[in-house]
C-alpha atoms as a printed R data frame, in Angstrom:
    type eleno elety resid chain resno       x       y       z
1   ATOM     1    CA   MET     A     1  -2.281  26.089  51.885
2   ATOM     2    CA   ALA     A     2  -2.413  26.592  48.066
3   ATOM     3    CA   PHE     A     3  -1.762  30.639  48.593
4   ATOM     4    CA   GLU     A     4   1.580  29.157  50.686
5   ATOM     5    CA   TRP     A     5   3.000  27.061  47.900
6   ATOM     6    CA   LEU     A     6   2.352  29.417  45.067
7   ATOM     7    CA   GLU     A     7   4.558  31.850  47.076
8   ATOM     8    CA   LYS     A     8   6.440  29.426  47.560
9   ATOM     9    CA   ARG     A     9   6.922  28.715  44.242
10  ATOM    10    CA   ARG     A    10   7.468  32.248  42.908
11  ATOM    11    CA   LEU     A    11  10.308  32.407  45.467
12  ATOM    12    CA   LEU     A    12  11.768  29.667  44.842
13  ATOM    13    CA   SER     A    13  11.610  29.808  40.560
14  ATOM    14    CA   THR     A    14  15.409  31.128  40.014
15  ATOM    15    CA   VAL     A    15  16.961  28.547  42.563
16  ATOM    16    CA   ASP     A    16  19.057  25.601  42.127
17  ATOM    17    CA   ALA     A    17  17.999  23.807  44.525
18  ATOM    18    CA   ILE     A    18  16.406  24.265  47.887
19  ATOM    19    CA   VAL     A    19  15.181  21.956  50.644
20  ATOM    20    CA   PRO     A    20  12.437  22.654  53.204
21  ATOM    21    CA   ALA     A    21  13.928  24.111  56.708
22  ATOM    22    CA   ASP     A    22  11.752  22.110  58.805
23  ATOM    23    CA   PRO     A    23  12.841  18.551  58.662
24  ATOM    24    CA   GLU     A    24   9.715  17.729  60.466
25  ATOM    25    CA   PRO     A    25   6.808  19.104  58.493
26  ATOM    26    CA   ASP     A    26   3.208  19.556  59.427
27  ATOM    27    CA   PRO     A    27   0.619  16.461  57.896
28  ATOM    28    CA   GLY     A    28  -1.155  19.323  57.103
29  ATOM    29    CA   ARG     A    29   0.830  20.764  54.521
30  ATOM    30    CA   THR     A    30   2.581  20.087  51.678
31  ATOM    31    CA   SER     A    31   5.907  20.876  51.727
32  ATOM    32    CA   LEU     A    32   7.599  21.454  47.618
33  ATOM    33    CA   GLU     A    33  11.208  21.215  46.353
34  ATOM    34    CA   VAL     A    34  12.840  22.616  43.649
35  ATOM    35    CA   SER     A    35  15.308  21.402  41.469
36  ATOM    36    CA   GLY     A    36  17.194  23.399  38.541
37  ATOM    37    CA   ASP     A    37  14.240  24.539  36.274
38  ATOM    38    CA   SER     A    38  11.534  21.482  37.525
39  ATOM    39    CA   PHE     A    39   9.272  21.891  39.592
40  ATOM    40    CA   ASP     A    40   6.775  18.614  41.388
41  ATOM    41    CA   PRO     A    41   3.493  19.068  40.828
42  ATOM    42    CA   PRO     A    42   1.067  20.783  42.092
43  ATOM    43    CA   PRO     A    43  -0.770  19.363  45.754
44  ATOM    44    CA   PRO     A    44  -4.051  17.904  44.645
45  ATOM    45    CA   GLY     A    45  -6.156  20.542  44.893
46  ATOM    46    CA   THR     A    46  -4.074  22.918  43.879
47  ATOM    47    CA   PRO     A    47  -5.822  25.489  40.958
48  ATOM    48    CA   PRO     A    48  -3.587  26.173  38.156
49  ATOM    49    CA   SER     A    49  -1.404  28.944  38.176
50  ATOM    50    CA   GLY     A    50   1.537  28.707  36.122
51  ATOM    51    CA   PHE     A    51   2.589  28.004  32.462
52  ATOM    52    CA   SER     A    52   1.263  25.254  30.776
53  ATOM    53    CA   VAL     A    53   1.558  24.481  26.960
54  ATOM    54    CA   ASP     A    54  -0.520  22.251  24.949
55  ATOM    55    CA   ASP     A    55  -0.260  19.227  22.733
56  ATOM    56    CA   VAL     A    56  -0.630  19.547  18.721
57  ATOM    57    CA   VAL     A    57  -1.388  16.719  16.248
58  ATOM    58    CA   MET     A    58  -1.382  17.403  12.386
59  ATOM    59    CA   ASP     A    59  -0.764  15.971   8.878
60  ATOM    60    CA   GLU     A    60   2.553  16.352   7.667
61  ATOM    61    CA   GLY     A    61   2.106  17.493   4.059
62  ATOM    62    CA   GLY     A    62   3.207  16.507   0.958
63  ATOM    63    CA   VAL     A    63   6.442  16.856  -0.457
64  ATOM    64    CA   GLY     A    64   8.064  20.081  -0.878
65  ATOM    65    CA   ALA     A    65   4.812  21.025   1.373
66  ATOM    66    CA   SER     A    66   5.257  22.997   4.589
67  ATOM    67    CA   THR     A    67   2.369  22.317   7.913
68  ATOM    68    CA   ASN     A    68   2.512  24.739  10.424
69  ATOM    69    CA   LEU     A    69   2.013  23.731  14.275
70  ATOM    70    CA   VAL     A    70   1.176  26.030  16.858
71  ATOM    71    CA   PHE     A    71   1.309  25.539  20.073
72  ATOM    72    CA   SER     A    72  -0.517  28.073  22.944
73  ATOM    73    CA   VAL     A    73   1.843  28.983  25.762
74  ATOM    74    CA   THR     A    74  -0.632  30.197  28.884
75  ATOM    75    CA   ARG     A    75  -0.556  31.051  32.100
76  ATOM    76    CA   ALA     A    76  -3.779  30.255  35.002
77  ATOM    77    CA   ASP     A    77  -2.845  34.342  36.393
78  ATOM    78    CA   SER     A    78  -2.468  37.458  33.674
79  ATOM    79    CA   ALA     A    79  -1.447  39.659  36.777
80  ATOM    80    CA   GLY     A    80   1.218  41.578  36.484
81  ATOM    81    CA   THR     A    81   4.402  40.743  33.837
82  ATOM    82    CA   ALA     A    82   6.148  36.929  33.684
83  ATOM    83    CA   SER     A    83   7.942  35.861  30.819
84  ATOM    84    CA   VAL     A    84   9.004  31.494  30.034
85  ATOM    85    CA   GLN     A    85  11.692  30.195  27.786
86  ATOM    86    CA   TYR     A    86  11.204  27.085  25.690
87  ATOM    87    CA   ALA     A    87  13.148  25.455  23.340
88  ATOM    88    CA   THR     A    88  11.865  21.966  21.269
89  ATOM    89    CA   ALA     A    89  13.480  18.859  21.104
90  ATOM    90    CA   SER     A    90  13.100  15.452  18.856
91  ATOM    91    CA   SER     A    91  11.737  12.438  19.893
92  ATOM    92    CA   SER     A    92  10.971  10.318  17.351
93  ATOM    93    CA   ALA     A    93  10.844  13.274  14.705
94  ATOM    94    CA   ALA     A    94  14.845  14.749  13.836
95  ATOM    95    CA   SER     A    95  14.899  18.069  13.419
96  ATOM    96    CA   GLY     A    96  16.073  19.070  10.258
97  ATOM    97    CA   SER     A    97  14.696  16.916   7.998
98  ATOM    98    CA   ASP     A    98  10.718  16.403   9.877
99  ATOM    99    CA   PHE     A    99  10.909  20.135  11.992
100 ATOM   100    CA   THR     A   100  12.800  23.139  12.096
101 ATOM   101    CA   ALA     A   101  13.589  23.912  15.183
102 ATOM   102    CA   HIS     A   102  14.242  26.020  17.831
103 ATOM   103    CA   ALA     A   103  16.692  27.066  20.212
104 ATOM   104    CA   LEU     A   104  16.080  28.334  23.697
105 ATOM   105    CA   THR     A   105  13.743  31.644  23.328
106 ATOM   106    CA   THR     A   106  12.173  33.558  26.113
107 ATOM   107    CA   LEU     A   107   8.314  34.770  25.723
108 ATOM   108    CA   ASN     A   108   7.635  37.559  27.184
109 ATOM   109    CA   PHE     A   109   4.044  37.941  28.341
110 ATOM   110    CA   ALA     A   110   2.999  41.673  29.035
111 ATOM   111    CA   ASP     A   111   0.748  42.345  32.263
112 ATOM   112    CA   GLY     A   112  -2.933  40.893  31.228
113 ATOM   113    CA   GLU     A   113  -1.930  38.456  28.970
114 ATOM   114    CA   ALA     A   114  -2.434  34.987  28.659
115 ATOM   115    CA   THR     A   115  -0.744  33.702  25.725
116 ATOM   116    CA   LYS     A   116   1.672  33.379  23.215
117 ATOM   117    CA   LEU     A   117   1.955  31.548  20.516
118 ATOM   118    CA   VAL     A   118   4.829  29.257  19.104
119 ATOM   119    CA   THR     A   119   5.120  27.855  15.577
120 ATOM   120    CA   VAL     A   120   7.068  25.240  14.572
121 ATOM   121    CA   VAL     A   121   7.595  24.215  10.924
122 ATOM   122    CA   VAL     A   122   7.108  20.769   9.604
123 ATOM   123    CA   SER     A   123   8.102  19.350   6.349
124 ATOM   124    CA   GLY     A   124   5.877  16.923   4.103
125 ATOM   125    CA   ASP     A   125   7.219  14.087   2.267
126 ATOM   126    CA   ALA     A   126   5.685  11.251   0.453
127 ATOM   127    CA   ALA     A   127   7.428   8.123   2.951
128 ATOM   128    CA   VAL     A   128   4.389   6.203   5.030
129 ATOM   129    CA   GLU     A   129   6.293   6.052   8.485
130 ATOM   130    CA   ALA     A   130   5.339   6.565  11.689
131 ATOM   131    CA   ASP     A   131   3.206   8.745  12.953
132 ATOM   132    CA   GLU     A   132   5.964  11.284  14.349
133 ATOM   133    CA   THR     A   133   6.602  13.375  17.648
134 ATOM   134    CA   PHE     A   134   8.915  15.778  19.169
135 ATOM   135    CA   THR     A   135   8.336  18.148  22.494
136 ATOM   136    CA   VAL     A   136   8.061  21.869  23.145
137 ATOM   137    CA   ASP     A   137   9.747  22.158  27.306
138 ATOM   138    CA   LEU     A   138   9.164  25.340  29.077
139 ATOM   139    CA   SER     A   139  11.565  26.010  31.494
140 ATOM   140    CA   ASN     A   140  12.916  28.835  33.325
141 ATOM   141    CA   PRO     A   141   9.653  30.986  34.613
142 ATOM   142    CA   VAL     A   142  10.145  34.723  36.086
143 ATOM   143    CA   GLY     A   143   6.892  35.642  37.578
144 ATOM   144    CA   THR     A   144   5.221  32.408  38.140
145 ATOM   145    CA   GLY     A   145   5.727  29.034  38.451
146 ATOM   146    CA   ILE     A   146   5.459  26.242  35.222
147 ATOM   147    CA   ASP     A   147   1.994  23.690  36.000
148 ATOM   148    CA   ASP     A   148   2.759  21.961  32.195
149 ATOM   149    CA   GLY     A   149   5.658  22.351  30.752
150 ATOM   150    CA   GLN     A   150   5.853  20.113  27.510
151 ATOM   151    CA   GLY     A   151   3.305  19.918  24.871
152 ATOM   152    CA   VAL     A   152   3.972  17.389  22.464
153 ATOM   153    CA   GLY     A   153   3.842  17.823  18.687
154 ATOM   154    CA   THR     A   154   2.825  15.238  16.656
155 ATOM   155    CA   ILE     A   155   2.809  15.040  13.019
156 ATOM   156    CA   ARG     A   156   0.339  12.537  11.456
157 ATOM   157    CA   ASN     A   157   1.658   9.998   8.761
158 ATOM   158    CA   ASP     A   158  -0.602  11.130   5.843
159 ATOM   159    CA   ASP     A   159   1.264   9.289   2.848
160 ATOM   160    CA   THR     A   160   0.805   6.181   1.168
161 ATOM   161    CA   ALA     A   161   2.528   3.612  -1.296
162 ATOM   162    CA   SER     A   162   1.095   0.758  -3.463
163 ATOM   163    CA   LEU     A   163   2.307  -2.479  -4.492
164 ATOM   164    CA   THR     A   164   1.780  -3.187  -8.725
165 ATOM   165    CA   VAL     A   165   2.758  -6.560 -10.101
166 ATOM   166    CA   ALA     A   166   3.512  -5.766 -14.353
167 ATOM   167    CA   PRO     A   167   1.533  -8.492 -15.992
168 ATOM   168    CA   VAL     A   168   3.385 -10.816 -18.536
169 ATOM   169    CA   SER     A   169   2.539 -12.233 -21.600
170 ATOM   170    CA   ALA     A   170   4.642 -14.160 -23.675
171 ATOM   171    CA   SER     A   171   4.611 -17.358 -25.746
172 ATOM   172    CA   GLU     A   172   4.911 -21.212 -24.192
173 ATOM   173    CA   GLY     A   173   7.568 -23.026 -26.301
174 ATOM   174    CA   ASP     A   174   6.515 -26.327 -27.821
175 ATOM   175    CA   ALA     A   175   8.441 -28.855 -24.763
176 ATOM   176    CA   GLY     A   176  10.021 -28.074 -21.573
177 ATOM   177    CA   SER     A   177   9.514 -24.749 -19.949
178 ATOM   178    CA   THR     A   178   9.195 -20.591 -19.996
179 ATOM   179    CA   ASP     A   179   9.897 -18.071 -17.082
180 ATOM   180    CA   PHE     A   180   7.649 -16.051 -17.153
181 ATOM   181    CA   VAL     A   181   9.543 -13.414 -14.563
182 ATOM   182    CA   PHE     A   182   7.089 -11.040 -12.584
183 ATOM   183    CA   ASP     A   183   8.133  -7.665 -11.952
184 ATOM   184    CA   VAL     A   184   6.533  -5.718  -8.426
185 ATOM   185    CA   THR     A   185   7.151  -2.617  -8.082
186 ATOM   186    CA   LEU     A   186   7.056  -0.129  -4.523
187 ATOM   187    CA   ASP     A   187   5.906   3.291  -6.182
188 ATOM   188    CA   ALA     A   188   6.808   5.105  -2.474
189 ATOM   189    CA   ALA     A   189   8.913   4.920   0.361
190 ATOM   190    CA   VAL     A   190   7.914   2.923   3.152
191 ATOM   191    CA   GLN     A   191  10.112   3.538   7.024
192 ATOM   192    CA   GLY     A   192  11.370   0.397   7.643
193 ATOM   193    CA   GLY     A   193  10.499  -1.765   4.734
194 ATOM   194    CA   LEU     A   194   8.294  -4.994   4.083
195 ATOM   195    CA   GLN     A   195   7.382  -8.313   2.897
196 ATOM   196    CA   VAL     A   196   4.960  -9.333   1.120
197 ATOM   197    CA   ALA     A   197   3.168 -12.782  -0.368
198 ATOM   198    CA   ILE     A   198   2.674 -14.100  -3.546
199 ATOM   199    CA   ASP     A   199  -0.395 -16.101  -5.155
200 ATOM   200    CA   THR     A   200  -0.945 -17.511  -8.260
201 ATOM   201    CA   SER     A   201  -4.234 -18.612  -8.991
202 ATOM   202    CA   ASP     A   202  -6.546 -20.365 -12.116
203 ATOM   203    CA   GLY     A   203  -7.684 -18.220 -14.986
204 ATOM   204    CA   THR     A   204  -8.234 -20.193 -18.286
205 ATOM   205    CA   ALA     A   205  -4.859 -21.743 -17.575
206 ATOM   206    CA   THR     A   206  -4.894 -24.098 -15.118
207 ATOM   207    CA   VAL     A   207  -2.460 -26.513 -12.886
208 ATOM   208    CA   ALA     A   208  -4.013 -29.410 -13.275
209 ATOM   209    CA   ASP     A   209  -3.728 -29.179 -17.330
210 ATOM   210    CA   SER     A   210   0.125 -28.853 -16.534
211 ATOM   211    CA   ASP     A   211  -0.657 -24.943 -18.405
212 ATOM   212    CA   TYR     A   212   1.676 -23.419 -15.535
213 ATOM   213    CA   VAL     A   213   3.530 -24.435 -12.114
214 ATOM   214    CA   ALA     A   214   1.760 -22.059  -8.879
215 ATOM   215    CA   ASN     A   215   3.743 -20.161  -6.534
216 ATOM   216    CA   THR     A   216   2.119 -20.155  -3.742
217 ATOM   217    CA   GLY     A   217   3.542 -19.409  -0.333
218 ATOM   218    CA   SER     A   218   6.352 -17.402  -1.334
219 ATOM   219    CA   THR     A   219   7.372 -13.826  -0.317
220 ATOM   220    CA   LEU     A   220   9.456 -10.733  -1.453
221 ATOM   221    CA   THR     A   221  11.129  -8.271   1.058
222 ATOM   222    CA   PHE     A   222  11.226  -5.171   0.476
223 ATOM   223    CA   ALA     A   223  13.988  -2.057   1.685
224 ATOM   224    CA   GLY     A   224  11.248   0.461   1.479
225 ATOM   225    CA   SER     A   225  12.841   2.567  -0.936
226 ATOM   226    CA   ALA     A   226  10.523   4.460  -3.515
227 ATOM   227    CA   GLY     A   227  10.378   2.721  -7.160
228 ATOM   228    CA   GLU     A   228  11.960  -0.256  -5.459
229 ATOM   229    CA   THR     A   229  11.249  -3.891  -7.657
230 ATOM   230    CA   GLN     A   230  11.845  -7.264  -6.780
231 ATOM   231    CA   SER     A   231  10.843 -10.260  -8.965
232 ATOM   232    CA   PHE     A   232   9.355 -14.312  -8.950
233 ATOM   233    CA   THR     A   233   9.276 -16.574 -11.365
234 ATOM   234    CA   VAL     A   234   5.822 -18.673 -12.494
235 ATOM   235    CA   PRO     A   235   7.237 -21.644 -15.411
236 ATOM   236    CA   VAL     A   236   4.694 -22.627 -17.756
237 ATOM   237    CA   SER     A   237   4.829 -25.581 -19.268
238 ATOM   238    CA   GLY     A   238   5.240 -25.640 -23.256
239 ATOM   239    CA   ASP     A   239   3.173 -27.358 -25.465
240 ATOM   240    CA   THR     A   240   2.767 -27.920 -29.597
241 ATOM   241    CA   THR     A   241  -1.267 -27.791 -28.630
242 ATOM   242    CA   SER     A   242  -2.892 -25.018 -30.685
243 ATOM   243    CA   GLU     A   243  -5.363 -23.062 -28.553
244 ATOM   244    CA   ALA     A   244  -6.749 -20.478 -26.591
245 ATOM   245    CA   ASP     A   245  -4.877 -18.115 -24.969
246 ATOM   246    CA   GLU     A   246  -4.704 -18.440 -21.903
247 ATOM   247    CA   LEU     A   247  -5.066 -16.347 -18.256
248 ATOM   248    CA   PHE     A   248  -3.310 -17.059 -14.715
249 ATOM   249    CA   ASN     A   249  -3.843 -14.415 -12.406
250 ATOM   250    CA   VAL     A   250  -0.587 -13.208  -9.439
251 ATOM   251    CA   ALA     A   251  -1.800 -11.979  -6.155
252 ATOM   252    CA   LEU     A   252  -0.046 -10.454  -3.871
253 ATOM   253    CA   GLY     A   253  -1.012 -11.048  -0.279
254 ATOM   254    CA   ALA     A   254  -0.427 -10.548   3.413
255 ATOM   255    CA   LEU     A   255   1.820  -7.831   4.524
256 ATOM   256    CA   SER     A   256   4.375  -8.370   6.928
257 ATOM   257    CA   ASN     A   257   7.518  -7.356   9.050
258 ATOM   258    CA   LEU     A   258   6.502  -3.574   8.449
259 ATOM   259    CA   GLY     A   259   8.204  -1.087  11.038
260 ATOM   260    CA   ALA     A   260   6.940   0.070  14.088
261 ATOM   261    CA   GLY     A   261   4.040   1.993  13.854
262 ATOM   262    CA   ILE     A   262   3.452   1.872  10.085
263 ATOM   263    CA   ASP     A   263   0.062   0.969   9.494
264 ATOM   264    CA   SER     A   264  -0.810  -1.988   6.873
265 ATOM   265    CA   ALA     A   265  -3.921  -0.234   5.646
266 ATOM   266    CA   ASP     A   266  -1.987   2.361   4.015
267 ATOM   267    CA   ILE     A   267  -0.398   0.550   1.794
268 ATOM   268    CA   THR     A   268  -2.018  -1.179  -1.045
269 ATOM   269    CA   THR     A   269  -1.682  -3.707  -4.111
270 ATOM   270    CA   VAL     A   270  -2.332  -4.523  -7.086
271 ATOM   271    CA   ASP     A   271  -2.618  -7.930  -8.935
272 ATOM   272    CA   GLY     A   272  -1.208  -8.893 -12.171
273 ATOM   273    CA   THR     A   273  -2.034 -11.741 -14.688
274 ATOM   274    CA   GLY     A   274  -0.234 -13.700 -16.906
275 ATOM   275    CA   THR     A   275  -1.038 -14.338 -20.175
276 ATOM   276    CA   ILE     A   276   0.122 -17.583 -22.062
277 ATOM   277    CA   GLN     A   277   0.746 -16.839 -25.391
278 ATOM   278    CA   ASN     A   278  -0.434 -19.449 -28.259
279 ATOM   279    CA   ASP     A   279   2.390 -20.258 -30.861
280 ATOM   280    CA   ASP     A   280   1.414 -23.702 -32.073
281 ATOM   281    CA   GLY     A   281  -1.399 -24.453 -35.239
282 ATOM   282    CA   ALA     A   282  -3.424 -27.074 -36.698
283 ATOM   283    CA   THR     A   283  -5.545 -26.949 -40.586
284 ATOM   284    CA   LEU     A   284  -8.468 -28.448 -41.796
285 ATOM   285    CA   SER     A   285  -8.534 -29.917 -44.762
286 ATOM   286    CA   PHE     A   286 -11.211 -31.473 -47.667
287 ATOM   287    CA   ASN     A   287 -10.536 -33.702 -49.700
288 ATOM   288    CA   ASP     A   288 -11.118 -33.802 -53.160
289 ATOM   289    CA   ALA     A   289 -13.716 -36.307 -54.201
290 ATOM   290    CA   SER     A   290 -15.412 -37.881 -57.231
291 ATOM   291    CA   ALA     A   291 -18.523 -40.328 -57.854
292 ATOM   292    CA   PRO     A   292 -20.557 -42.242 -60.597
293 ATOM   293    CA   GLU     A   293 -23.475 -39.775 -60.866
294 ATOM   294    CA   ASN     A   294 -26.159 -42.787 -60.226
295 ATOM   295    CA   ASP     A   295 -24.368 -43.052 -56.908
296 ATOM   296    CA   GLY     A   296 -26.255 -40.903 -55.189
297 ATOM   297    CA   GLU     A   297 -23.560 -39.450 -53.103
298 ATOM   298    CA   ILE     A   298 -20.284 -37.993 -53.020
299 ATOM   299    CA   VAL     A   299 -18.737 -38.149 -49.561
300 ATOM   300    CA   PHE     A   300 -15.591 -35.447 -49.011
301 ATOM   301    CA   ILE     A   301 -13.259 -35.900 -45.692
302 ATOM   302    CA   VAL     A   302 -12.070 -33.344 -43.466
303 ATOM   303    CA   THR     A   303  -8.862 -33.928 -41.342
304 ATOM   304    CA   LEU     A   304  -7.250 -32.098 -39.012
305 ATOM   305    CA   ALA     A   305  -2.946 -31.663 -38.648
306 ATOM   306    CA   GLY     A   306  -1.637 -30.654 -36.263
307 ATOM   307    CA   THR     A   307  -3.836 -30.609 -32.454
308 ATOM   308    CA   SER     A   308  -5.639 -28.458 -30.535
309 ATOM   309    CA   ASP     A   309  -8.635 -27.483 -28.393
310 ATOM   310    CA   ALA     A   310 -12.114 -29.218 -29.152
311 ATOM   311    CA   PHE     A   311 -13.573 -27.374 -31.710
312 ATOM   312    CA   THR     A   312 -16.374 -26.766 -34.313
313 ATOM   313    CA   VAL     A   313 -16.374 -25.370 -37.627
314 ATOM   314    CA   ASP     A   314 -19.044 -24.679 -39.654
315 ATOM   315    CA   PHE     A   315 -19.719 -25.766 -43.472
316 ATOM   316    CA   ALA     A   316 -21.317 -25.170 -46.390
317 ATOM   317    CA   THR     A   317 -21.786 -26.250 -50.078
318 ATOM   318    CA   ALA     A   318 -20.939 -23.463 -53.111
319 ATOM   319    CA   ASP     A   319 -21.379 -23.818 -56.761
320 ATOM   320    CA   ILE     A   320 -18.735 -23.704 -59.369
321 ATOM   321    CA   ALA     A   321 -19.060 -21.318 -62.293
322 ATOM   322    CA   GLY     A   322 -19.635 -23.340 -65.113
323 ATOM   323    CA   GLN     A   323 -20.157 -26.424 -63.448
324 ATOM   324    CA   ALA     A   324 -22.239 -28.383 -60.973
325 ATOM   325    CA   VAL     A   325 -25.645 -26.152 -60.208
326 ATOM   326    CA   ALA     A   326 -27.426 -26.482 -56.919
327 ATOM   327    CA   GLY     A   327 -30.755 -28.093 -56.804
328 ATOM   328    CA   THR     A   328 -29.887 -29.520 -60.691
329 ATOM   329    CA   ASP     A   329 -27.201 -31.532 -60.285
330 ATOM   330    CA   TYR     A   330 -26.550 -31.874 -56.043
331 ATOM   331    CA   THR     A   331 -28.284 -30.901 -53.410
332 ATOM   332    CA   ALA     A   332 -26.838 -27.695 -51.337
333 ATOM   333    CA   THR     A   333 -25.789 -28.923 -47.689
334 ATOM   334    CA   SER     A   334 -24.409 -26.726 -44.986
335 ATOM   335    CA   GLY     A   335 -24.170 -27.239 -40.905
336 ATOM   336    CA   SER     A   336 -23.461 -24.943 -38.766
337 ATOM   337    CA   GLY     A   337 -24.352 -24.878 -34.306
338 ATOM   338    CA   GLY     A   338 -25.968 -28.084 -33.586
339 ATOM   339    CA   THR     A   339 -25.198 -29.619 -36.977
340 ATOM   340    CA   ALA     A   340 -21.786 -28.267 -37.746
341 ATOM   341    CA   LEU     A   341 -18.450 -30.785 -37.653
342 ATOM   342    CA   SER     A   342 -16.409 -31.050 -34.378
343 ATOM   343    CA   PHE     A   343 -13.745 -32.419 -33.329
344 ATOM   344    CA   SER     A   344 -11.444 -32.919 -30.375
345 ATOM   345    CA   GLY     A   345  -8.731 -31.954 -30.918
346 ATOM   346    CA   THR     A   346  -6.987 -34.588 -32.064
347 ATOM   347    CA   HIS     A   347  -3.802 -34.501 -34.603
348 ATOM   348    CA   GLY     A   348  -4.748 -36.957 -37.585
349 ATOM   349    CA   GLU     A   349  -8.890 -37.119 -36.513
350 ATOM   350    CA   THR     A   350 -11.738 -36.922 -39.034
351 ATOM   351    CA   ALA     A   351 -14.665 -35.524 -40.150
352 ATOM   352    CA   THR     A   352 -16.349 -36.176 -43.125
353 ATOM   353    CA   VAL     A   353 -19.470 -34.108 -45.631
354 ATOM   354    CA   THR     A   354 -21.819 -36.418 -47.604
355 ATOM   355    CA   VAL     A   355 -23.580 -34.368 -50.754
356 ATOM   356    CA   THR     A   356 -26.516 -35.760 -52.196
357 ATOM   357    CA   LEU     A   357 -26.581 -35.888 -55.888
358 ATOM   358    CA   SER     A   358 -29.353 -35.214 -57.920
């Protein structure tokens, strides 16, 4: 039966349409119908005898790179001469931009020759995209039939992109709010665009202390162009408190609305920070003090002007040349660590330093 089917296939390969002559074929035989240049699959158990082309998968390469996808066109029986034609066809990959198309071309096989190679040049780019495909299609066989007439070329994406939050550092102001505007930049094209979630979180600046207003749960939408920038705002609250510069964090969260076939693992995110620069001041001042020597001590008052975070400050007495001398006229004193002057940061707050007179 296999021999009979093969002979029919060879005989009918150039006929547009042939219908079996026997309207009631023998159930033990497999009939064959050929329409145009296509063939039905061989009957079960029939060994391969005709042309076939394999599938090829390969990374596309970077911008300006050319990658060769090499397809093998083989025939199962290499005896005698034979020929087959092939051409490429676009699927999700576009000819011209993704690969170089081949028009209908004839492959001639010499007696004993079993394989010929078809090379399709693929053009690299920097865009994150779905894997793309095209086909190499066989037709018009001479000398044998076609067993597998379509080879699929898969151009595998090997590009990546990143979304980066640019840090912002600015003064807070004395009152009201100041908008910190954060730019998020997409460094490479992403086919079909995407959305990314935004989330702020406390650092040394906190929402509880009214340092800034959280921006959580909103999203940025990117069309997917290389170098594209989208922005969002975080309000920062002004005050008149002298304090250290404070930080809060800005994180990029989950990606969504990615194009079909885009792998989110190919897109990384880089978080940023907002630095609230202190633009307030506070001062400490000692008063001048005097007392009769027989009073036994002099009390100095240290006053805070302006508000600030809580802090401590060291102090120490020192001689003035030609004036009082420590050990003779007074007892030297100092404070640091646990004995330093301590302030909660309230405007007008005072602390005292007592010096013993000799």
